[in-house]
Amino acid sequence: ITGRLLTNNSSLPNWSKTGENPIHGVQRNGAGDIALVFHWTNTFYHTTGIANTNVNGQLYYVPFESSPCCWQESYNCCTEQVRFKFDILDGSDAIIFTYSYYQGDFVASNLTYTWRGFIYTGNGNGNAKIKMSNATPNQSRWTSIIDNLSLY
């Protein structure tokens, strides 16, 4: 629908993937800037943890850009009922924080990126890991596009 290059079934170092054809990517511009695209069953999980991101009592900020998305037909498009979720896990894979949001409706042929972010508090149990997934798995739609994810 957007006419932009789409890739699938790729891999990212230190990330595991599950779901139908995981790790889709969409080209943001003609220069090869690729953003992650999440299908309704996709989950991405950081496997090794990120050093110095889980000191007990310390606050951490996780900014990112997101956009509603679609593939081929409008029945696949992200709608306001679809939620996306970030889980922050500690060294034992226990969830220490969950952030979810409604992505919003996909508007014909337009990828509109919005900066979002959240803050979590470290619990001191190993390095933090990020897990990203659809918070509404009963919605068989494309969920979100994520780009420029950071943690500090």
PDB file of C-alpha atoms in Angstrom:
ATOM      1  CA  ILE A   1       0.000   0.000   0.000  1.00  0.00           C
ATOM      2  CA  THR A   2       2.895   2.399   0.689  1.00  0.00           C
ATOM      3  CA  GLY A   3       5.000   1.302  -2.279  1.00  0.00           C
ATOM      4  CA  ARG A   4       8.064   1.000  -0.018  1.00  0.00           C
ATOM      5  CA  LEU A   5      10.521  -1.896  -0.004  1.00  0.00           C
ATOM      6  CA  LEU A   6       9.593  -4.610   2.509  1.00  0.00           C
ATOM      7  CA  THR A   7      11.888  -7.402   3.719  1.00  0.00           C
ATOM      8  CA  ASN A   8      11.143 -10.445   5.857  1.00  0.00           C
ATOM      9  CA  ASN A   9      12.724 -13.306   7.794  1.00  0.00           C
ATOM     10  CA  SER A  10      15.931 -11.411   8.524  1.00  0.00           C
ATOM     11  CA  SER A  11      18.009 -11.680  11.668  1.00  0.00           C
ATOM     12  CA  LEU A  12      19.475  -9.226  14.151  1.00  0.00           C
ATOM     13  CA  PRO A  13      22.571  -9.960  16.281  1.00  0.00           C
ATOM     14  CA  ASN A  14      21.709 -10.768  19.935  1.00  0.00           C
ATOM     15  CA  TRP A  15      17.957 -10.893  19.249  1.00  0.00           C
ATOM     16  CA  SER A  16      15.715 -13.957  19.016  1.00  0.00           C
ATOM     17  CA  LYS A  17      12.506 -13.963  17.021  1.00  0.00           C
ATOM     18  CA  THR A  18       9.257 -15.897  16.981  1.00  0.00           C
ATOM     19  CA  GLY A  19       6.039 -15.722  15.022  1.00  0.00           C
ATOM     20  CA  GLU A  20       4.972 -15.781  11.398  1.00  0.00           C
ATOM     21  CA  ASN A  21       7.833 -14.666   9.083  1.00  0.00           C
ATOM     22  CA  PRO A  22       9.485 -12.706  11.904  1.00  0.00           C
ATOM     23  CA  ILE A  23      11.603  -9.641  11.423  1.00  0.00           C
ATOM     24  CA  HIS A  24       9.978  -7.725   8.649  1.00  0.00           C
ATOM     25  CA  GLY A  25      11.526  -4.419   7.710  1.00  0.00           C
ATOM     26  CA  VAL A  26      10.296  -1.425   5.750  1.00  0.00           C
ATOM     27  CA  GLN A  27      12.498   1.109   4.008  1.00  0.00           C
ATOM     28  CA  ARG A  28      11.978   4.577   5.466  1.00  0.00           C
ATOM     29  CA  ASN A  29      13.713   6.389   2.634  1.00  0.00           C
ATOM     30  CA  GLY A  30      15.707   5.634  -0.495  1.00  0.00           C
ATOM     31  CA  ALA A  31      18.998   5.467   1.434  1.00  0.00           C
ATOM     32  CA  GLY A  32      18.427   2.060   3.069  1.00  0.00           C
ATOM     33  CA  ASP A  33      17.130   3.233   6.461  1.00  0.00           C
ATOM     34  CA  ILE A  34      15.154   0.143   7.519  1.00  0.00           C
ATOM     35  CA  ALA A  35      12.633   0.069  10.405  1.00  0.00           C
ATOM     36  CA  LEU A  36      11.254  -3.077  12.107  1.00  0.00           C
ATOM     37  CA  VAL A  37       7.702  -4.053  11.155  1.00  0.00           C
ATOM     38  CA  PHE A  38       5.697  -6.266  13.497  1.00  0.00           C
ATOM     39  CA  HIS A  39       3.096  -8.729  12.313  1.00  0.00           C
ATOM     40  CA  TRP A  40       0.494  -9.822  14.868  1.00  0.00           C
ATOM     41  CA  THR A  41       2.409 -12.970  15.959  1.00  0.00           C
ATOM     42  CA  ASN A  42       5.924 -11.499  15.954  1.00  0.00           C
ATOM     43  CA  THR A  43       7.994 -11.272  19.127  1.00  0.00           C
ATOM     44  CA  PHE A  44      11.562  -9.982  19.345  1.00  0.00           C
ATOM     45  CA  TYR A  45      13.632 -10.617  22.437  1.00  0.00           C
ATOM     46  CA  HIS A  46      17.109  -9.333  23.332  1.00  0.00           C
ATOM     47  CA  THR A  47      19.000 -12.467  24.364  1.00  0.00           C
ATOM     48  CA  THR A  48      22.179 -11.178  26.025  1.00  0.00           C
ATOM     49  CA  GLY A  49      21.021  -8.207  28.047  1.00  0.00           C
ATOM     50  CA  ILE A  50      22.345  -4.674  27.827  1.00  0.00           C
ATOM     51  CA  ALA A  51      25.209  -3.835  30.174  1.00  0.00           C
ATOM     52  CA  ASN A  52      24.617  -1.279  32.934  1.00  0.00           C
ATOM     53  CA  THR A  53      20.861  -0.968  32.345  1.00  0.00           C
ATOM     54  CA  ASN A  54      19.487  -2.529  35.519  1.00  0.00           C
ATOM     55  CA  VAL A  55      21.114  -0.919  38.561  1.00  0.00           C
ATOM     56  CA  ASN A  56      18.767  -1.246  41.548  1.00  0.00           C
ATOM     57  CA  GLY A  57      16.644   1.896  41.973  1.00  0.00           C
ATOM     58  CA  GLN A  58      18.067   3.719  38.934  1.00  0.00           C
ATOM     59  CA  LEU A  59      15.728   5.174  36.315  1.00  0.00           C
ATOM     60  CA  TYR A  60      16.235   4.363  32.619  1.00  0.00           C
ATOM     61  CA  TYR A  61      14.678   5.976  29.551  1.00  0.00           C
ATOM     62  CA  VAL A  62      13.660   4.018  26.433  1.00  0.00           C
ATOM     63  CA  PRO A  63      12.813   6.325  23.493  1.00  0.00           C
ATOM     64  CA  PHE A  64      11.738   5.052  20.068  1.00  0.00           C
ATOM     65  CA  GLU A  65       9.842   6.037  16.950  1.00  0.00           C
ATOM     66  CA  SER A  66       6.717   4.170  15.885  1.00  0.00           C
ATOM     67  CA  SER A  67       4.204   4.228  13.059  1.00  0.00           C
ATOM     68  CA  PRO A  68       0.996   2.403  12.175  1.00  0.00           C
ATOM     69  CA  CYS A  69       1.545  -0.088   9.363  1.00  0.00           C
ATOM     70  CA  CYS A  70      -0.212  -2.142   6.721  1.00  0.00           C
ATOM     71  CA  TRP A  71       0.484  -4.818   4.114  1.00  0.00           C
ATOM     72  CA  GLN A  72      -1.269  -5.188   0.747  1.00  0.00           C
ATOM     73  CA  GLU A  73      -4.933  -4.988   1.790  1.00  0.00           C
ATOM     74  CA  SER A  74      -6.767  -2.726   4.225  1.00  0.00           C
ATOM     75  CA  TYR A  75      -8.008  -5.679   6.315  1.00  0.00           C
ATOM     76  CA  ASN A  76      -4.354  -6.190   7.397  1.00  0.00           C
ATOM     77  CA  CYS A  77      -3.846  -2.588   8.490  1.00  0.00           C
ATOM     78  CA  CYS A  78      -3.148  -1.445  12.000  1.00  0.00           C
ATOM     79  CA  THR A  79      -6.221  -0.019  13.719  1.00  0.00           C
ATOM     80  CA  GLU A  80      -6.834   1.906  16.911  1.00  0.00           C
ATOM     81  CA  GLN A  81      -7.752  -1.401  18.647  1.00  0.00           C
ATOM     82  CA  VAL A  82      -4.231  -2.816  18.181  1.00  0.00           C
ATOM     83  CA  ARG A  83      -1.758  -2.330  21.054  1.00  0.00           C
ATOM     84  CA  PHE A  84       1.998  -2.831  20.985  1.00  0.00           C
ATOM     85  CA  LYS A  85       4.020  -3.867  24.039  1.00  0.00           C
ATOM     86  CA  PHE A  86       7.546  -3.570  25.438  1.00  0.00           C
ATOM     87  CA  ASP A  87       8.564  -5.783  28.357  1.00  0.00           C
ATOM     88  CA  ILE A  88      11.756  -4.986  30.243  1.00  0.00           C
ATOM     89  CA  LEU A  89      13.189  -8.183  31.705  1.00  0.00           C
ATOM     90  CA  ASP A  90      15.923  -8.646  34.288  1.00  0.00           C
ATOM     91  CA  GLY A  91      18.777 -11.173  34.216  1.00  0.00           C
ATOM     92  CA  SER A  92      16.439 -14.023  35.233  1.00  0.00           C
ATOM     93  CA  ASP A  93      13.913 -13.050  32.506  1.00  0.00           C
ATOM     94  CA  ALA A  94      11.415 -11.788  35.092  1.00  0.00           C
ATOM     95  CA  ILE A  95       9.389  -8.824  33.831  1.00  0.00           C
ATOM     96  CA  ILE A  96      10.318  -5.681  35.742  1.00  0.00           C
ATOM     97  CA  PHE A  97       8.283  -3.248  33.625  1.00  0.00           C
ATOM     98  CA  THR A  98       5.689  -3.357  30.836  1.00  0.00           C
ATOM     99  CA  TYR A  99       4.789  -0.466  28.561  1.00  0.00           C
ATOM    100  CA  SER A 100       2.017  -0.752  25.979  1.00  0.00           C
ATOM    101  CA  TYR A 101       0.290   1.738  23.733  1.00  0.00           C
ATOM    102  CA  TYR A 102      -2.367   1.966  21.040  1.00  0.00           C
ATOM    103  CA  GLN A 103      -0.610   2.513  17.743  1.00  0.00           C
ATOM    104  CA  GLY A 104      -3.532   4.177  15.968  1.00  0.00           C
ATOM    105  CA  ASP A 105      -5.040   3.767  12.524  1.00  0.00           C
ATOM    106  CA  PHE A 106      -2.970   3.367   9.393  1.00  0.00           C
ATOM    107  CA  VAL A 107      -3.840   6.224   7.013  1.00  0.00           C
ATOM    108  CA  ALA A 108      -3.690   5.329   3.315  1.00  0.00           C
ATOM    109  CA  SER A 109      -0.145   5.083   1.965  1.00  0.00           C
ATOM    110  CA  ASN A 110       1.323   7.201   4.752  1.00  0.00           C
ATOM    111  CA  LEU A 111       3.843   6.058   7.343  1.00  0.00           C
ATOM    112  CA  THR A 112       3.642   8.658  10.119  1.00  0.00           C
ATOM    113  CA  TYR A 113       6.384   8.206  12.704  1.00  0.00           C
ATOM    114  CA  THR A 114       5.857   9.476  16.258  1.00  0.00           C
ATOM    115  CA  TRP A 115       8.440   9.658  19.029  1.00  0.00           C
ATOM    116  CA  ARG A 116       7.371   7.759  22.128  1.00  0.00           C
ATOM    117  CA  GLY A 117       9.164   6.602  25.225  1.00  0.00           C
ATOM    118  CA  PHE A 118       8.902   5.228  28.718  1.00  0.00           C
ATOM    119  CA  ILE A 119      10.878   5.107  31.954  1.00  0.00           C
ATOM    120  CA  TYR A 120      11.539   2.034  34.071  1.00  0.00           C
ATOM    121  CA  THR A 121      13.332   1.461  37.371  1.00  0.00           C
ATOM    122  CA  GLY A 122      16.116  -1.125  37.556  1.00  0.00           C
ATOM    123  CA  ASN A 123      15.910  -3.955  40.104  1.00  0.00           C
ATOM    124  CA  GLY A 124      19.628  -4.881  40.186  1.00  0.00           C
ATOM    125  CA  ASN A 125      19.156  -8.481  39.002  1.00  0.00           C
ATOM    126  CA  GLY A 126      21.493  -8.814  35.987  1.00  0.00           C
ATOM    127  CA  ASN A 127      21.409  -6.839  32.748  1.00  0.00           C
ATOM    128  CA  ALA A 128      18.083  -5.615  31.348  1.00  0.00           C
ATOM    129  CA  LYS A 129      16.635  -7.174  28.193  1.00  0.00           C
ATOM    130  CA  ILE A 130      13.945  -5.813  25.890  1.00  0.00           C
ATOM    131  CA  LYS A 131      11.066  -7.902  24.567  1.00  0.00           C
ATOM    132  CA  MET A 132       8.738  -6.409  21.939  1.00  0.00           C
ATOM    133  CA  SER A 133       5.410  -7.930  20.884  1.00  0.00           C
ATOM    134  CA  ASN A 134       1.760  -7.408  20.056  1.00  0.00           C
ATOM    135  CA  ALA A 135      -0.250  -6.701  23.230  1.00  0.00           C
ATOM    136  CA  THR A 136      -3.466  -7.729  21.418  1.00  0.00           C
ATOM    137  CA  PRO A 137      -2.582 -11.118  19.856  1.00  0.00           C
ATOM    138  CA  ASN A 138      -6.243 -11.807  19.037  1.00  0.00           C
ATOM    139  CA  GLN A 139      -6.011  -9.011  16.422  1.00  0.00           C
ATOM    140  CA  SER A 140      -4.568 -10.668  13.296  1.00  0.00           C
ATOM    141  CA  ARG A 141      -3.204  -7.460  11.854  1.00  0.00           C
ATOM    142  CA  TRP A 142       0.073  -5.704  11.354  1.00  0.00           C
ATOM    143  CA  THR A 143       0.883  -4.119  14.685  1.00  0.00           C
ATOM    144  CA  SER A 144       3.552  -1.440  14.547  1.00  0.00           C
ATOM    145  CA  ILE A 145       6.736  -0.155  12.964  1.00  0.00           C
ATOM    146  CA  ILE A 146       9.576   0.514  15.411  1.00  0.00           C
ATOM    147  CA  ASP A 147      12.743   2.478  14.660  1.00  0.00           C
ATOM    148  CA  ASN A 148      15.542   4.287  16.491  1.00  0.00           C
ATOM    149  CA  LEU A 149      15.104   2.326  19.737  1.00  0.00           C
ATOM    150  CA  SER A 150      17.519   3.370  22.500  1.00  0.00           C
ATOM    151  CA  LEU A 151      18.005   2.654  26.187  1.00  0.00           C
ATOM    152  CA  TYR A 152      19.875   4.942  28.576  1.00  0.00           C
TER     153      TYR A 152
END
